[in-house]
């Protein structure tokens, strides 16, 4: 029975969501594709506004990934008229078989028979004193400012953190004429180099990384391995940072800081579906669980694709988008072109291996979270210092994140713990001397992002 | 497990909500050996996730005496639980927007004033003058200036903590699945087979208490009440009183932090009422009413929602008092979504009933006997001797479904509610 | 405080538009987000009593640190809303919120 009339909903128009949409459209389905952003591409292939004057080419915007970006955009143009694409639309609630979508100040309900979640990822943050000062941004923000708007977050920017994205962004800043004042990496150079060598098996990624690194070196950008961010300096705005290595501190003058300790999955909607989550010890995050093709555990009509189901990067996201669409159509008996998952599964295996190497390359010191001082603001929305979380740790059942939230307000603000949840869990677990998984995770609550009372009240006719 | 641990105390309390913990606290303070049994963690159910309203205003007159006693105790929270629970007496304002309902407001004003509750009558013009954020919709209101609000996230668990500090034994993760009476002793068995025994038992099991009462031949049907609260971003602090609407199911307050909490309608819960979740319809309804009464809220972002489960009795009034069937058994449950205020006094009253054989607080309207089944074909089963049989029977009595994951939707709740008193019920906090 | 936070480095040859920020006319470029429009000339997006000062953080709609006000009271997330000609923005609470 061909059920191409099934109402298929894809949330997220990044590489994963787009590839899923493509495959469904080719099979004659007309999926609904919803994204909060005004244009397709997700974070990695985010496009500048469609306005005269944005003239950069794909090569300038996406560097080595330009070809992939271009291909994705062309694909989208091809299927555009066959799908129900809804840009600038925020899915803020999900229950049973429907989502509630806000756009242009109105709410609308969209029912589905099958759902593909491709909600992507965002930076993982570890707080340091002063990180809430204006002028501190995420690494992702630094990159988006440039890619999307042609602007940098400052004139003299320090990059702090781990992961390839940080090096890429630093490299892009340098190319744009804003050479970073420093790249501060808390991992040891020794592990970085050792794991880097393992990456020789992946020549493309290896040479890319090496290229960014050498380019930064050539431009004289100091790359400070084994250094931690001790403090962001400034009263009303960033004026510098101090970094520490083995007890010795030094100051670096800058007017902006980009912080990012790798990426973490955006899982709030997955949480609302009620599917099962499992703790991923490698990524140190609770993640929605699925089979290799993306079938979520616990619900037959939910599929996971892309970084929202665990960080694997853009190439794997495309593969996972196709796999999820394939699984969905197989399950719903929708005939589609012969598709052999083999190549995509290989891509995923490769990405998994790459991520493992990268984690080894960018290992964080064991006391990294223990070292976050009590005075450091942990939850920026509610301005809760880390010490407050530590003070209630273990008290009256606060051995678990949602209890801890209840007593300390961490994660109670506008972002629902997206920014502080990860670090808070690490700090709570460290304080209690228990494993990270045992403190659980903050539960997602609708609306998953702020939406005005008026927007909730009104419904489109 | 054949070697069963059997813990002996003077008093057993089932339920670690504010009612049970306040009871354990008072008993322990008077030197009694009390053991409180809680299925999950103490203070995390209704008592830790409610709306935080501390309200005498608009109470059913039968609840008013215990409510007034409770209110006085909120001033003494520091000596009870070690801090003020963020309680602030900012007033509770009940509004009406049509003449029909105004009669209810009027009646309450007259009767409650007679009982000594301080109330202020406010006509529309005064409302507008005092509360510039209010729309022109309300016709008039009654303000109870010494009502207010507190922080349930802290107060709920704090009562448990205080009880423990005072010497009560609090056993968490002990779900009591069977109870019976033998040799003048109450016997309880937990899911993990632990057993507990004492000559006195207090049933404070919240939304789940009706079934426990059933173990002792006086079942009370409780319908889950699942209030859903929306939270806005923090705003400058302007809305002092807690708002409620006569006849309408809407309530709103601003926290000290500045967030505005409001709700209308219900979330939904699983059949076992252990998990609940917000519904978009209720969020929408709440949002619409919020704007109707406070137009400025239209632009304010909602940042999260939550729900919790309380138990509704068929007449909207709680049960507090001794058992009709078993000496030594006491009940305190069925708080209809507004038992947070009552908690401290429930503890005091039940303790007096147990230790002094009576209380000065008038609880005559709260007796369990008003739910004694009138003889009908489908009346509650007579007490079975075997505890296992009893459990089954009382599950039926509660209309609980055996499928674990079948959610109790609003419809089901509505049906049940419709079959209750025809009279309109306030779903106020 | 009038110093720019963000630096425009690419795609600067765009049509200019005018927006009003806290009552002051400010020129921006077509295609700017509200965040970029403001921070390309100022240090702060938000300076409101009871709120920490802010200039955004994630630029991808996750951190919610960039909400500003429009003069009619509407809230907008500055990193994900494009500046429109004539848009009237405030970096602090509306004057009469809950007091009108
Ligand atoms: C969202 C919401 C908003 C509310 N707003 C207000 C308000 O503003 N003002 C107000 O006055 N009231 C309010 N209420 C009502 C108030 O919270 C409750 O009436 C009050 O907390 C009830 O206290 P309790 O101790 O009876 O119940 P609970 O706090 O639910 O405690 C009962 C306990 O018994 C345990 N239990 C049950 N069965 C067993 C068993 N078999 N074995 C072991 N343990 C068991 C449960 O796990 C639970 O912890 C609200 C309720 C909710 C849910
Ligand atoms: S800057 Fe994070 S949501 Fe806008």
PDB file of N, CA, C and O in Angstrom, chain A residues 367-418:
ATOM      1  N   UNK A 367      39.955  17.985  35.951  1.00  0.00           N
ATOM      2  CA  UNK A 367      39.346  18.861  36.961  1.00  0.00           C
ATOM      3  C   UNK A 367      38.670  20.078  36.332  1.00  0.00           C
ATOM      4  O   UNK A 367      38.452  21.085  36.993  1.00  0.00           O
ATOM      5  N   UNK A 368      38.354  19.977  35.046  1.00  0.00           N
ATOM      6  CA  UNK A 368      37.883  21.155  34.327  1.00  0.00           C
ATOM      7  C   UNK A 368      36.637  21.774  34.948  1.00  0.00           C
ATOM      8  O   UNK A 368      36.519  22.982  35.070  1.00  0.00           O
ATOM      9  N   UNK A 369      35.705  20.945  35.364  1.00  0.00           N
ATOM     10  CA  UNK A 369      34.461  21.479  35.929  1.00  0.00           C
ATOM     11  C   UNK A 369      34.599  21.764  37.421  1.00  0.00           C
ATOM     12  O   UNK A 369      34.015  22.701  37.933  1.00  0.00           O
ATOM     13  N   UNK A 370      35.410  20.946  38.070  1.00  0.00           N
ATOM     14  CA  UNK A 370      35.666  21.215  39.483  1.00  0.00           C
ATOM     15  C   UNK A 370      36.327  22.573  39.635  1.00  0.00           C
ATOM     16  O   UNK A 370      36.157  23.259  40.648  1.00  0.00           O
ATOM     17  N   UNK A 371      37.062  22.977  38.614  1.00  0.00           N
ATOM     18  CA  UNK A 371      37.821  24.225  38.709  1.00  0.00           C
ATOM     19  C   UNK A 371      36.965  25.464  38.461  1.00  0.00           C
ATOM     20  O   UNK A 371      37.433  26.586  38.665  1.00  0.00           O
ATOM     21  N   UNK A 372      35.734  25.278  38.011  1.00  0.00           N
ATOM     22  CA  UNK A 372      34.864  26.453  37.824  1.00  0.00           C
ATOM     23  C   UNK A 372      34.591  27.042  39.212  1.00  0.00           C
ATOM     24  O   UNK A 372      34.048  26.362  40.085  1.00  0.00           O
ATOM     25  N   UNK A 373      34.990  28.285  39.418  1.00  0.00           N
ATOM     26  CA  UNK A 373      34.914  28.836  40.773  1.00  0.00           C
ATOM     27  C   UNK A 373      33.472  29.067  41.196  1.00  0.00           C
ATOM     28  O   UNK A 373      32.579  29.246  40.362  1.00  0.00           O
ATOM     29  N   UNK A 374      33.244  29.077  42.497  1.00  0.00           N
ATOM     30  CA  UNK A 374      31.897  29.254  43.030  1.00  0.00           C
ATOM     31  C   UNK A 374      31.251  30.562  42.587  1.00  0.00           C
ATOM     32  O   UNK A 374      30.043  30.654  42.447  1.00  0.00           O
ATOM     33  N   UNK A 375      32.061  31.577  42.396  1.00  0.00           N
ATOM     34  CA  UNK A 375      31.512  32.898  42.048  1.00  0.00           C
ATOM     35  C   UNK A 375      31.102  32.970  40.579  1.00  0.00           C
ATOM     36  O   UNK A 375      30.377  33.875  40.182  1.00  0.00           O
ATOM     37  N   UNK A 376      31.590  32.066  39.771  1.00  0.00           N
ATOM     38  CA  UNK A 376      31.308  32.128  38.337  1.00  0.00           C
ATOM     39  C   UNK A 376      29.823  31.935  38.072  1.00  0.00           C
ATOM     40  O   UNK A 376      29.212  30.987  38.559  1.00  0.00           O
ATOM     41  N   UNK A 377      29.258  32.864  37.293  1.00  0.00           N
ATOM     42  CA  UNK A 377      27.857  32.694  36.894  1.00  0.00           C
ATOM     43  C   UNK A 377      27.758  31.435  36.044  1.00  0.00           C
ATOM     44  O   UNK A 377      28.513  31.250  35.096  1.00  0.00           O
ATOM     45  N   UNK A 378      26.825  30.585  36.416  1.00  0.00           N
ATOM     46  CA  UNK A 378      26.638  29.342  35.677  1.00  0.00           C
ATOM     47  C   UNK A 378      25.444  29.485  34.740  1.00  0.00           C
ATOM     48  O   UNK A 378      25.525  29.215  33.555  1.00  0.00           O
ATOM     49  N   UNK A 379      24.322  29.930  35.295  1.00  0.00           N
ATOM     50  CA  UNK A 379      23.113  30.114  34.487  1.00  0.00           C
ATOM     51  C   UNK A 379      22.992  31.590  34.158  1.00  0.00           C
ATOM     52  O   UNK A 379      22.762  32.408  35.045  1.00  0.00           O
ATOM     53  N   UNK A 380      23.191  31.924  32.896  1.00  0.00           N
ATOM     54  CA  UNK A 380      23.217  33.343  32.555  1.00  0.00           C
ATOM     55  C   UNK A 380      21.819  33.955  32.577  1.00  0.00           C
ATOM     56  O   UNK A 380      21.663  35.119  32.877  1.00  0.00           O
ATOM     57  N   UNK A 381      20.810  33.185  32.259  1.00  0.00           N
ATOM     58  CA  UNK A 381      19.443  33.740  32.270  1.00  0.00           C
ATOM     59  C   UNK A 381      19.056  34.179  33.676  1.00  0.00           C
ATOM     60  O   UNK A 381      18.501  35.242  33.880  1.00  0.00           O
ATOM     61  N   UNK A 382      19.317  33.316  34.648  1.00  0.00           N
ATOM     62  CA  UNK A 382      18.877  33.589  36.012  1.00  0.00           C
ATOM     63  C   UNK A 382      20.020  34.084  36.890  1.00  0.00           C
ATOM     64  O   UNK A 382      19.846  34.273  38.093  1.00  0.00           O
ATOM     65  N   UNK A 383      21.188  34.240  36.298  1.00  0.00           N
ATOM     66  CA  UNK A 383      22.347  34.782  37.018  1.00  0.00           C
ATOM     67  C   UNK A 383      22.676  33.969  38.278  1.00  0.00           C
ATOM     68  O   UNK A 383      22.896  34.528  39.351  1.00  0.00           O
ATOM     69  N   UNK A 384      22.675  32.668  38.119  1.00  0.00           N
ATOM     70  CA  UNK A 384      22.967  31.807  39.258  1.00  0.00           C
ATOM     71  C   UNK A 384      24.432  31.398  39.234  1.00  0.00           C
ATOM     72  O   UNK A 384      24.890  30.814  38.254  1.00  0.00           O
ATOM     73  N   UNK A 385      25.178  31.711  40.298  1.00  0.00           N
ATOM     74  CA  UNK A 385      26.585  31.293  40.333  1.00  0.00           C
ATOM     75  C   UNK A 385      26.728  29.794  40.605  1.00  0.00           C
ATOM     76  O   UNK A 385      25.838  29.167  41.201  1.00  0.00           O
ATOM     77  N   UNK A 386      27.845  29.245  40.167  1.00  0.00           N
ATOM     78  CA  UNK A 386      28.096  27.809  40.322  1.00  0.00           C
ATOM     79  C   UNK A 386      28.027  27.394  41.788  1.00  0.00           C
ATOM     80  O   UNK A 386      27.572  26.302  42.116  1.00  0.00           O
ATOM     81  N   UNK A 387      28.478  28.291  42.665  1.00  0.00           N
ATOM     82  CA  UNK A 387      28.483  27.973  44.084  1.00  0.00           C
ATOM     83  C   UNK A 387      27.097  27.680  44.625  1.00  0.00           C
ATOM     84  O   UNK A 387      26.935  26.877  45.554  1.00  0.00           O
ATOM     85  N   UNK A 388      26.103  28.320  44.040  1.00  0.00           N
ATOM     86  CA  UNK A 388      24.740  28.075  44.516  1.00  0.00           C
ATOM     87  C   UNK A 388      24.281  26.664  44.175  1.00  0.00           C
ATOM     88  O   UNK A 388      23.594  26.013  44.965  1.00  0.00           O
ATOM     89  N   UNK A 389      24.676  26.215  43.011  1.00  0.00           N
ATOM     90  CA  UNK A 389      24.353  24.835  42.646  1.00  0.00           C
ATOM     91  C   UNK A 389      25.092  23.884  43.585  1.00  0.00           C
ATOM     92  O   UNK A 389      24.523  22.925  44.106  1.00  0.00           O
ATOM     93  N   UNK A 390      26.357  24.174  43.815  1.00  0.00           N
ATOM     94  CA  UNK A 390      27.129  23.287  44.698  1.00  0.00           C
ATOM     95  C   UNK A 390      26.537  23.270  46.099  1.00  0.00           C
ATOM     96  O   UNK A 390      26.519  22.252  46.771  1.00  0.00           O
ATOM     97  N   UNK A 391      26.042  24.443  46.531  1.00  0.00           N
ATOM     98  CA  UNK A 391      25.527  24.531  47.904  1.00  0.00           C
ATOM     99  C   UNK A 391      24.304  23.647  48.104  1.00  0.00           C
ATOM    100  O   UNK A 391      24.083  23.113  49.183  1.00  0.00           O
ATOM    101  N   UNK A 392      23.497  23.494  47.063  1.00  0.00           N
ATOM    102  CA  UNK A 392      22.292  22.674  47.243  1.00  0.00           C
ATOM    103  C   UNK A 392      22.503  21.236  46.784  1.00  0.00           C
ATOM    104  O   UNK A 392      21.616  20.398  46.935  1.00  0.00           O
ATOM    105  N   UNK A 393      23.654  20.963  46.214  1.00  0.00           N
ATOM    106  CA  UNK A 393      23.914  19.606  45.707  1.00  0.00           C
ATOM    107  C   UNK A 393      23.732  18.600  46.834  1.00  0.00           C
ATOM    108  O   UNK A 393      24.320  18.738  47.904  1.00  0.00           O
ATOM    109  N   UNK A 394      22.892  17.628  46.589  1.00  0.00           N
ATOM    110  CA  UNK A 394      22.694  16.574  47.584  1.00  0.00           C
ATOM    111  C   UNK A 394      21.658  16.907  48.631  1.00  0.00           C
ATOM    112  O   UNK A 394      21.183  16.039  49.349  1.00  0.00           O
ATOM    113  N   UNK A 395      21.281  18.175  48.696  1.00  0.00           N
ATOM    114  CA  UNK A 395      20.311  18.579  49.711  1.00  0.00           C
ATOM    115  C   UNK A 395      18.902  18.166  49.287  1.00  0.00           C
ATOM    116  O   UNK A 395      18.522  18.342  48.149  1.00  0.00           O
ATOM    117  N   UNK A 396      18.129  17.687  50.193  1.00  0.00           N
ATOM    118  CA  UNK A 396      16.715  17.385  49.952  1.00  0.00           C
ATOM    119  C   UNK A 396      16.492  16.780  48.563  1.00  0.00           C
ATOM    120  O   UNK A 396      15.664  17.229  47.795  1.00  0.00           O
ATOM    121  N   UNK A 397      17.234  15.770  48.282  1.00  0.00           N
ATOM    122  CA  UNK A 397      17.006  15.049  47.033  1.00  0.00           C
ATOM    123  C   UNK A 397      17.646  15.660  45.808  1.00  0.00           C
ATOM    124  O   UNK A 397      17.427  15.180  44.702  1.00  0.00           O
ATOM    125  N   UNK A 398      18.415  16.716  45.983  1.00  0.00           N
ATOM    126  CA  UNK A 398      19.002  17.348  44.803  1.00  0.00           C
ATOM    127  C   UNK A 398      20.243  16.585  44.336  1.00  0.00           C
ATOM    128  O   UNK A 398      21.352  17.104  44.351  1.00  0.00           O
ATOM    129  N   UNK A 399      20.023  15.374  43.948  1.00  0.00           N
ATOM    130  CA  UNK A 399      21.091  14.566  43.372  1.00  0.00           C
ATOM    131  C   UNK A 399      20.801  14.392  41.888  1.00  0.00           C
ATOM    132  O   UNK A 399      21.332  13.524  41.226  1.00  0.00           O
ATOM    133  N   UNK A 400      19.925  15.202  41.413  1.00  0.00           N
ATOM    134  CA  UNK A 400      19.403  15.032  40.059  1.00  0.00           C
ATOM    135  C   UNK A 400      19.114  16.428  39.529  1.00  0.00           C
ATOM    136  O   UNK A 400      18.761  17.336  40.284  1.00  0.00           O
ATOM    137  N   UNK A 401      19.251  16.608  38.232  1.00  0.00           N
ATOM    138  CA  UNK A 401      19.220  17.942  37.648  1.00  0.00           C
ATOM    139  C   UNK A 401      17.912  18.705  37.850  1.00  0.00           C
ATOM    140  O   UNK A 401      17.916  19.903  38.090  1.00  0.00           O
ATOM    141  N   UNK A 402      16.785  18.020  37.742  1.00  0.00           N
ATOM    142  CA  UNK A 402      15.531  18.769  37.829  1.00  0.00           C
ATOM    143  C   UNK A 402      15.234  19.240  39.252  1.00  0.00           C
ATOM    144  O   UNK A 402      14.645  20.295  39.463  1.00  0.00           O
ATOM    145  N   UNK A 403      15.683  18.447  40.224  1.00  0.00           N
ATOM    146  CA  UNK A 403      15.593  18.885  41.620  1.00  0.00           C
ATOM    147  C   UNK A 403      16.529  20.075  41.818  1.00  0.00           C
ATOM    148  O   UNK A 403      16.187  21.083  42.429  1.00  0.00           O
ATOM    149  N   UNK A 404      17.726  19.921  41.314  1.00  0.00           N
ATOM    150  CA  UNK A 404      18.716  20.990  41.458  1.00  0.00           C
ATOM    151  C   UNK A 404      18.203  22.281  40.831  1.00  0.00           C
ATOM    152  O   UNK A 404      18.361  23.372  41.383  1.00  0.00           O
ATOM    153  N   UNK A 405      17.537  22.138  39.715  1.00  0.00           N
ATOM    154  CA  UNK A 405      16.940  23.300  39.046  1.00  0.00           C
ATOM    155  C   UNK A 405      15.892  23.935  39.954  1.00  0.00           C
ATOM    156  O   UNK A 405      15.839  25.146  40.141  1.00  0.00           O
ATOM    157  N   UNK A 406      15.086  23.083  40.529  1.00  0.00           N
ATOM    158  CA  UNK A 406      14.018  23.539  41.386  1.00  0.00           C
ATOM    159  C   UNK A 406      14.537  24.371  42.562  1.00  0.00           C
ATOM    160  O   UNK A 406      13.945  25.358  42.948  1.00  0.00           O
ATOM    161  N   UNK A 407      15.655  23.966  43.115  1.00  0.00           N
ATOM    162  CA  UNK A 407      16.178  24.686  44.287  1.00  0.00           C
ATOM    163  C   UNK A 407      17.046  25.879  43.909  1.00  0.00           C
ATOM    164  O   UNK A 407      17.130  26.842  44.658  1.00  0.00           O
ATOM    165  N   UNK A 408      17.746  25.773  42.798  1.00  0.00           N
ATOM    166  CA  UNK A 408      18.760  26.800  42.528  1.00  0.00           C
ATOM    167  C   UNK A 408      18.388  27.752  41.399  1.00  0.00           C
ATOM    168  O   UNK A 408      19.071  28.742  41.199  1.00  0.00           O
ATOM    169  N   UNK A 409      17.355  27.444  40.658  1.00  0.00           N
ATOM    170  CA  UNK A 409      16.932  28.222  39.487  1.00  0.00           C
ATOM    171  C   UNK A 409      17.791  28.003  38.250  1.00  0.00           C
ATOM    172  O   UNK A 409      17.499  28.583  37.204  1.00  0.00           O
ATOM    173  N   UNK A 410      18.857  27.210  38.317  1.00  0.00           N
ATOM    174  CA  UNK A 410      19.624  26.986  37.081  1.00  0.00           C
ATOM    175  C   UNK A 410      18.683  26.367  36.043  1.00  0.00           C
ATOM    176  O   UNK A 410      17.896  25.483  36.351  1.00  0.00           O
ATOM    177  N   UNK A 411      18.758  26.895  34.835  1.00  0.00           N
ATOM    178  CA  UNK A 411      17.948  26.329  33.758  1.00  0.00           C
ATOM    179  C   UNK A 411      16.501  26.760  33.784  1.00  0.00           C
ATOM    180  O   UNK A 411      15.690  26.246  33.027  1.00  0.00           O
ATOM    181  N   UNK A 412      16.163  27.715  34.639  1.00  0.00           N
ATOM    182  CA  UNK A 412      14.769  28.138  34.727  1.00  0.00           C
ATOM    183  C   UNK A 412      14.460  29.340  33.866  1.00  0.00           C
ATOM    184  O   UNK A 412      13.340  29.822  33.848  1.00  0.00           O
ATOM    185  N   UNK A 413      15.445  29.847  33.197  1.00  0.00           N
ATOM    186  CA  UNK A 413      15.247  31.101  32.471  1.00  0.00           C
ATOM    187  C   UNK A 413      14.790  30.901  31.041  1.00  0.00           C
ATOM    188  O   UNK A 413      14.284  29.843  30.675  1.00  0.00           O
ATOM    189  N   UNK A 414      15.019  31.929  30.264  1.00  0.00           N
ATOM    190  CA  UNK A 414      14.499  31.959  28.901  1.00  0.00           C
ATOM    191  C   UNK A 414      15.056  30.854  28.012  1.00  0.00           C
ATOM    192  O   UNK A 414      14.404  30.413  27.091  1.00  0.00           O
ATOM    193  N   UNK A 415      16.281  30.419  28.258  1.00  0.00           N
ATOM    194  CA  UNK A 415      16.870  29.431  27.330  1.00  0.00           C
ATOM    195  C   UNK A 415      16.600  28.008  27.781  1.00  0.00           C
ATOM    196  O   UNK A 415      17.013  27.058  27.118  1.00  0.00           O
ATOM    197  N   UNK A 416      15.923  27.837  28.922  1.00  0.00           N
ATOM    198  CA  UNK A 416      15.599  26.509  29.446  1.00  0.00           C
ATOM    199  C   UNK A 416      16.827  25.627  29.623  1.00  0.00           C
ATOM    200  O   UNK A 416      16.769  24.419  29.385  1.00  0.00           O
ATOM    201  N   UNK A 417      17.910  26.237  30.002  1.00  0.00           N
ATOM    202  CA  UNK A 417      19.085  25.430  30.330  1.00  0.00           C
ATOM    203  C   UNK A 417      19.929  25.012  29.138  1.00  0.00           C
ATOM    204  O   UNK A 417      20.856  24.223  29.281  1.00  0.00           O
ATOM    205  N   UNK A 418      19.614  25.540  27.961  1.00  0.00           N
ATOM    206  CA  UNK A 418      20.437  25.154  26.808  1.00  0.00           C
ATOM    207  C   UNK A 418      21.892  25.567  27.023  1.00  0.00           C
ATOM    208  O   UNK A 418      22.811  24.860  26.639  1.00  0.00           O
TER     209      UNK A 418
END
